PDB file of C-alpha atoms in Angstrom:
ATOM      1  CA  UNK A  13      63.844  34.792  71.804  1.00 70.00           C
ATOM      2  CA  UNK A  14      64.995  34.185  67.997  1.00 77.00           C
ATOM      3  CA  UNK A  15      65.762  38.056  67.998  1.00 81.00           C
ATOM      4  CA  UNK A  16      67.890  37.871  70.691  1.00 75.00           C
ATOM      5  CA  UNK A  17      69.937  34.529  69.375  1.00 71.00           C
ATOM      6  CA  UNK A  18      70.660  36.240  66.163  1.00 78.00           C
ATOM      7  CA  UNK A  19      71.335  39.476  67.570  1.00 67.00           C
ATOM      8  CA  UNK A  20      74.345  37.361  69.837  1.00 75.00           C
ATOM      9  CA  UNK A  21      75.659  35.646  66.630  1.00 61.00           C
ATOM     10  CA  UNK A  22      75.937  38.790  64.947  1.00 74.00           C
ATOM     11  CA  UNK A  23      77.667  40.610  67.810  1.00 62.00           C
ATOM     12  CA  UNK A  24      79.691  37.033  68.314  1.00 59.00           C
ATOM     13  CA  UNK A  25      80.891  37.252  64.630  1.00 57.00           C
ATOM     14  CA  UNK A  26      81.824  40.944  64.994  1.00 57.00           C
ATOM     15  CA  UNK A  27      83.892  40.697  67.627  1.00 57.00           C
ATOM     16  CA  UNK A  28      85.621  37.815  66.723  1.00 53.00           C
ATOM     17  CA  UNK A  29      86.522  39.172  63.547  1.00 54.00           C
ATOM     18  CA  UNK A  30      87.846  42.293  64.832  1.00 57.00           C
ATOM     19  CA  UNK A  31      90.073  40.073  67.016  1.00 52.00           C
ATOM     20  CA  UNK A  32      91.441  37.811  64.806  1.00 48.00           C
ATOM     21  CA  UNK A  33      94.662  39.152  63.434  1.00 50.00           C
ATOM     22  CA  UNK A  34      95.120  39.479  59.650  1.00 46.00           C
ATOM     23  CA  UNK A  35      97.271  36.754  57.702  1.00 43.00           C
ATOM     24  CA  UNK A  36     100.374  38.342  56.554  1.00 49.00           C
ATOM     25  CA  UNK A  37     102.920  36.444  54.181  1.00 49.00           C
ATOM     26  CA  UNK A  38     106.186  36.237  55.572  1.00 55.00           C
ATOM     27  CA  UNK A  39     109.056  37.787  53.387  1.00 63.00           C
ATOM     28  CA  UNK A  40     112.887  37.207  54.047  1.00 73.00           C
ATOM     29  CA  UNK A  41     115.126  40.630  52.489  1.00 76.00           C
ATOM     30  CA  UNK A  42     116.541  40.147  49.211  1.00 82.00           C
ATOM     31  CA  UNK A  43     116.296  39.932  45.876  1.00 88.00           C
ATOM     32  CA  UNK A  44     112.712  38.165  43.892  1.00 89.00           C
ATOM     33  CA  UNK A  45     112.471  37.081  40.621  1.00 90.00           C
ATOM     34  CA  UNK A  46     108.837  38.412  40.247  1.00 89.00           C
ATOM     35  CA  UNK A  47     107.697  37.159  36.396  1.00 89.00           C
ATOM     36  CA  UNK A  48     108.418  36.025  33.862  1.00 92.00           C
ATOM     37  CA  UNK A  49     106.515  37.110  29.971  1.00 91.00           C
ATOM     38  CA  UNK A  50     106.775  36.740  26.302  1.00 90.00           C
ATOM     39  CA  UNK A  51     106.094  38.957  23.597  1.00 86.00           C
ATOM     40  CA  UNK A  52     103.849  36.109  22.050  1.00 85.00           C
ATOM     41  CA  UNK A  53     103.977  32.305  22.085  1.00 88.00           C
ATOM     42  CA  UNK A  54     106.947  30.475  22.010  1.00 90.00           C
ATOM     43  CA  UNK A  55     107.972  29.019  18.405  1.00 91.00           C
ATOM     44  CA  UNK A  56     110.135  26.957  17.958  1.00 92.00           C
ATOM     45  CA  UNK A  57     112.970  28.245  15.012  1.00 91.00           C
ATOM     46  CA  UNK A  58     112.154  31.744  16.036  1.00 91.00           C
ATOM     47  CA  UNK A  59     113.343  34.509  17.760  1.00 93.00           C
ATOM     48  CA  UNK A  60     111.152  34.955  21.495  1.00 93.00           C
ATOM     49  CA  UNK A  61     111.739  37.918  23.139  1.00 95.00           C
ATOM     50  CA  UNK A  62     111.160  37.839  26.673  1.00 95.00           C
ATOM     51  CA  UNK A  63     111.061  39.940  29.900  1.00 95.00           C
ATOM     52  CA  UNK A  64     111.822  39.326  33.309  1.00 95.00           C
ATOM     53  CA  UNK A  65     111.181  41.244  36.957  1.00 93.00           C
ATOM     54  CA  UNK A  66     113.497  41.429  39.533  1.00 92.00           C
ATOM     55  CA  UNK A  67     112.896  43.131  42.741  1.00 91.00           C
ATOM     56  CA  UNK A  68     114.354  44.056  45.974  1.00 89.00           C
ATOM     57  CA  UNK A  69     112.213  43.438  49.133  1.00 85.00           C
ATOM     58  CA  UNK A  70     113.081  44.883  52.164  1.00 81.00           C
ATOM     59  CA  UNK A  71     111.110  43.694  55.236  1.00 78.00           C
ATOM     60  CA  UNK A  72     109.576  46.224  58.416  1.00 77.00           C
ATOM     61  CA  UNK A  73     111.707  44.120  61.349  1.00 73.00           C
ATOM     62  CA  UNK A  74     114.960  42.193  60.983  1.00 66.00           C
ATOM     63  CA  UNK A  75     115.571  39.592  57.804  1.00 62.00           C
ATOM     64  CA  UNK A  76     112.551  38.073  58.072  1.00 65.00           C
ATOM     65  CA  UNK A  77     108.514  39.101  58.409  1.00 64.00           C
ATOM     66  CA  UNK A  78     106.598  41.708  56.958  1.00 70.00           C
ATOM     67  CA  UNK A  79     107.268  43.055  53.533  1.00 71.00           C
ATOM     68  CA  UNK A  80     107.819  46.907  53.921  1.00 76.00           C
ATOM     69  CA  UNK A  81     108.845  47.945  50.491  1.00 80.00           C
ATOM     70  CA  UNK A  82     110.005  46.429  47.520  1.00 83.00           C
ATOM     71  CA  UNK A  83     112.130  48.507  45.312  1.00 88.00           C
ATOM     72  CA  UNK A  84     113.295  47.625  41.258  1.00 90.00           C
ATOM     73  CA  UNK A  85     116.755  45.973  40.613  1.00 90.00           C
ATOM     74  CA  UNK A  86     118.813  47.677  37.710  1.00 90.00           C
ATOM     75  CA  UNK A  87     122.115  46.701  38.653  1.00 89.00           C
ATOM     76  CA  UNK A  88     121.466  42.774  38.457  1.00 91.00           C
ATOM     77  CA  UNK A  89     123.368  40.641  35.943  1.00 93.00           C
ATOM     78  CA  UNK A  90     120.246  38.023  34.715  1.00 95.00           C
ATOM     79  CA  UNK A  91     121.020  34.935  32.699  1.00 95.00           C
ATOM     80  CA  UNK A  92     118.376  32.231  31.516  1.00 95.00           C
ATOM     81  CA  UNK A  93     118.966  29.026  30.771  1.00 96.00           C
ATOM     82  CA  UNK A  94     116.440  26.610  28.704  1.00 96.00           C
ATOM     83  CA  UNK A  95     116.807  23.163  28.498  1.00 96.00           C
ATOM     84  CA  UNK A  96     115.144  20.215  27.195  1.00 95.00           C
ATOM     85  CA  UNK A  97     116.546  16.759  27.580  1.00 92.00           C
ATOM     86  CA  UNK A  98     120.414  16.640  27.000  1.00 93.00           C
ATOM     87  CA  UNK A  99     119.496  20.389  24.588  1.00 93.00           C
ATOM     88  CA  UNK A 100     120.647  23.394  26.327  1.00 95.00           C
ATOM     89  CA  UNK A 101     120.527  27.234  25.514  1.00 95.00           C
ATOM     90  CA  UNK A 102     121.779  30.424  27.227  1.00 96.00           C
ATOM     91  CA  UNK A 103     120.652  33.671  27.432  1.00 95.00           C
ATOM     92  CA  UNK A 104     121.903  36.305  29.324  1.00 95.00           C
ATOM     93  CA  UNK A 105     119.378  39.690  29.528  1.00 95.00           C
ATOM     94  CA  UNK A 106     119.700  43.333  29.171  1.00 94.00           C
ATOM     95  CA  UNK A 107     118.146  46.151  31.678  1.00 95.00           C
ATOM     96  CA  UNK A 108     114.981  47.491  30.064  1.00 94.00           C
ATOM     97  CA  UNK A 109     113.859  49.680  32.707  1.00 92.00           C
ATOM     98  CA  UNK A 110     112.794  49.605  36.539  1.00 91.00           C
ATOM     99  CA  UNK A 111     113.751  46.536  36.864  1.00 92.00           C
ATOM    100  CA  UNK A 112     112.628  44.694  33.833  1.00 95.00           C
ATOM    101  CA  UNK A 113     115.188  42.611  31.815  1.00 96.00           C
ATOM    102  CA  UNK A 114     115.286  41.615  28.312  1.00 96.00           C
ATOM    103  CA  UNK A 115     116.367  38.601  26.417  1.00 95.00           C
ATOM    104  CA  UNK A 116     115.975  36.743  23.068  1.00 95.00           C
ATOM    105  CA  UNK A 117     116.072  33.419  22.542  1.00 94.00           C
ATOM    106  CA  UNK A 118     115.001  30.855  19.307  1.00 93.00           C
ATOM    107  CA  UNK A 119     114.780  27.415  20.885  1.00 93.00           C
ATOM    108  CA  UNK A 120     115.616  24.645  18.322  1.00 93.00           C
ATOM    109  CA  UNK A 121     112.217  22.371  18.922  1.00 92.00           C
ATOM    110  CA  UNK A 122     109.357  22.619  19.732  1.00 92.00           C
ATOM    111  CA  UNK A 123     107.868  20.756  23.029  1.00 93.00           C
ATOM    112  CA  UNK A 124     107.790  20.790  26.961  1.00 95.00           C
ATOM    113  CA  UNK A 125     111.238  22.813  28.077  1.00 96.00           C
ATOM    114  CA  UNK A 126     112.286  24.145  31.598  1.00 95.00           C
ATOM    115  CA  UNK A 127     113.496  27.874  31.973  1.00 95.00           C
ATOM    116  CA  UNK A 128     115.818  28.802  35.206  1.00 96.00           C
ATOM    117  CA  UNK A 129     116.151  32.118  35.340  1.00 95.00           C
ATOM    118  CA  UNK A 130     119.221  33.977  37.828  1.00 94.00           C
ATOM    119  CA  UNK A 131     119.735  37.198  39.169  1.00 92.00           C
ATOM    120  CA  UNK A 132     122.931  37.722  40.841  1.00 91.00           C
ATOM    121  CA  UNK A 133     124.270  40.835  41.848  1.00 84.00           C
ATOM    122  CA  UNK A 134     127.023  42.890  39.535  1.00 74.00           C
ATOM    123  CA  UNK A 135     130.348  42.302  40.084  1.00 57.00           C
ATOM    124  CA  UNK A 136     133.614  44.008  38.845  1.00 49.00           C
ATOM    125  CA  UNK A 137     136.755  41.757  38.489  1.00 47.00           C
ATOM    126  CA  UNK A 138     138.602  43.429  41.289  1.00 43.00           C
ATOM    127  CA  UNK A 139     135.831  42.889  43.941  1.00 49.00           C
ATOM    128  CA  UNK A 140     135.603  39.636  45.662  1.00 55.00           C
ATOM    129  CA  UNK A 141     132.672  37.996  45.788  1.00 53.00           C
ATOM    130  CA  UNK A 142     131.213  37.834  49.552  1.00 56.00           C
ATOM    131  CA  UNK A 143     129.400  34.972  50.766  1.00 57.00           C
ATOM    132  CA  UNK A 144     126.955  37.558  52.519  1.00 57.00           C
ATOM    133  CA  UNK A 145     125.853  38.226  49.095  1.00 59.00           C
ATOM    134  CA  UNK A 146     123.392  35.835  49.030  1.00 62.00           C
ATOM    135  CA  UNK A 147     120.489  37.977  49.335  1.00 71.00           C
ATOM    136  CA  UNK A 148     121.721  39.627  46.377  1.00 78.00           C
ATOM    137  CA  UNK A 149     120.744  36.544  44.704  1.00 87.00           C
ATOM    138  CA  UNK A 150     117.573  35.133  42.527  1.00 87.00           C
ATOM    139  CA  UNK A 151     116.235  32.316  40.676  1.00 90.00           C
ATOM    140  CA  UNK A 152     113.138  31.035  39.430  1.00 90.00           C
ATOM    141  CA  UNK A 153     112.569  27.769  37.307  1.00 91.00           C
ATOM    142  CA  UNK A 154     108.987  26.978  35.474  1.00 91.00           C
ATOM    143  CA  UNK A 155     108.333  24.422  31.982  1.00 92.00           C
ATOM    144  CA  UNK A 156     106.387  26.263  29.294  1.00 90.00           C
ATOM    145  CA  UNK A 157     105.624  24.625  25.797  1.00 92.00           C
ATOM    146  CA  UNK A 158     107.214  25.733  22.776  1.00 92.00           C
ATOM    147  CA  UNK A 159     105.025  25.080  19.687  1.00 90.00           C
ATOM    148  CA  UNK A 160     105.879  24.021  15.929  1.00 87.00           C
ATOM    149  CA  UNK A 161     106.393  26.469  13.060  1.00 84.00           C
ATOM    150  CA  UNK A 162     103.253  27.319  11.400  1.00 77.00           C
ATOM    151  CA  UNK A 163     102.893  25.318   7.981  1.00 67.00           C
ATOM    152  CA  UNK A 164     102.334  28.074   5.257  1.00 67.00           C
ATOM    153  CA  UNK A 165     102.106  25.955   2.539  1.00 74.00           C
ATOM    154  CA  UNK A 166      98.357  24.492   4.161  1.00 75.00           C
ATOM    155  CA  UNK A 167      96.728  26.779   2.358  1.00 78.00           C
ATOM    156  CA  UNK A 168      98.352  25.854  -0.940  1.00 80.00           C
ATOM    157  CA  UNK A 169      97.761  22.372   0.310  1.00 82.00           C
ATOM    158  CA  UNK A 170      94.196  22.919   0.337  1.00 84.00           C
ATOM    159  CA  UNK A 171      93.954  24.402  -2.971  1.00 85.00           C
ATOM    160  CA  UNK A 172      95.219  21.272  -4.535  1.00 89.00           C
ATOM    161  CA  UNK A 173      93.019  19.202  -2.737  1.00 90.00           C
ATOM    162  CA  UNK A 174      90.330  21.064  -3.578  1.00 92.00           C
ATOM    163  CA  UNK A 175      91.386  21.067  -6.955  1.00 89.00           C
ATOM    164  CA  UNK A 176      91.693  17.278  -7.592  1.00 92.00           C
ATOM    165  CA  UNK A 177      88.578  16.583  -5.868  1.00 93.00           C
ATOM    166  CA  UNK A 178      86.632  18.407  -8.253  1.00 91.00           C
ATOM    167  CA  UNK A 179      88.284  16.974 -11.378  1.00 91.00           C
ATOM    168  CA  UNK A 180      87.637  13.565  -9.981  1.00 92.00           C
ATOM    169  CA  UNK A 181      84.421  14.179  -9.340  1.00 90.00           C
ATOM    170  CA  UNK A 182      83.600  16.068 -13.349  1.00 89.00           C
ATOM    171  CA  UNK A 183      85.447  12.709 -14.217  1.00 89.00           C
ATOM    172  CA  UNK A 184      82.790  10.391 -12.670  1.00 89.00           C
ATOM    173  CA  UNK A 185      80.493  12.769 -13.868  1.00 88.00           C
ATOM    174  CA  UNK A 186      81.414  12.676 -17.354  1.00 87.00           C
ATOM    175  CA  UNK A 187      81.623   8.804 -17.325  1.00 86.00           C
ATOM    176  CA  UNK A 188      78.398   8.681 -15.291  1.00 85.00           C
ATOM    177  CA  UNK A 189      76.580  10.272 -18.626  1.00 83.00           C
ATOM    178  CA  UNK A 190      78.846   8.824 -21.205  1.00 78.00           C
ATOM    179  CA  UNK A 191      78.657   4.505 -20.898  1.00 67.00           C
TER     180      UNK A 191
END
């Protein structure tokens, strides 16, 4: 009898898994800002290169639903834009390669800032832009932390500390066997 309840639960949970349709993410065409990276952490003074994805994503039925391909953008024109408080900085990227963009930036402070990044689509001065162009159109906004300069004088720092507390202590020393 136990045999024959597992055996049904087991047969139960087969079939109903078979049945039950996959989740699938639905995808509307257009452009996607797919990640941003930097060559190392953030410091503030100092030049940050950084690299950013855009993609095309076509969908398998009409403008919306299942993602059939997504292909690299190299004709996009990407700027990024940090800002901290009332501070704000520009950048505007270069094409890399399938897709990937390039910019530098050296943000003046260190501390919690926002990037927006935007891909919109190339444009020469004669063409009009076309409200349909929409899809052709990206951003993507996330904070990050930028962190101080490194102090390369600590080590000297140390040194010197290191330095007087010995003498002070061969002073103490010295008085210690001479009253």
């Amino acid at each position: 009898m136990r045999i024959k309840a597992i055996l049904i639960c087991i047969v139960f949970l087969f079939v109903w898994t078979i049945t039950i349709p996959g989740v699938k993410a639905d995808v509307e065409n257009g452009w996607y800002i797919t990640r941003i990276s930097y060559d190392g952490p953030i410091i503030a003074q100092t030049d940050t290169v950084f690299y950013v994805g855009v993609v095309e994503a076509k969908v398998k039925n009409g403008e919306m639903g299942e993602l059939e391909s997504a292909t690299a953008v190299t004709n996009a024109q990407v700027t990024a834009v940090f800002t901290k408080g009332q501070e704000k900085i520009e950048a505007t990227l270069i094409h890399e390669q399938n897709g990937e963009y390039k910019g530098v930036v050296a943000l003046p402070t260190a501390g919690e800032w926002i990037v927006k990044i935007k891909a919109v689509r190339g444009h020469s001065e004669q063409r009009q832009v076309n409200p349909t162009d929409q899809k052709y159109e990206a951003e993507f906004t996330t904070p990050f932390k930028v962190k101080d300069p490194e102090n390369n004088w600590m080590p000297v720092y140390l040194f010197i500390l290191v330095f007087v507390v010995a003498g002070i202590l061969m002073l103490m020393w010295v008085r210690k066997r001479n009253p």
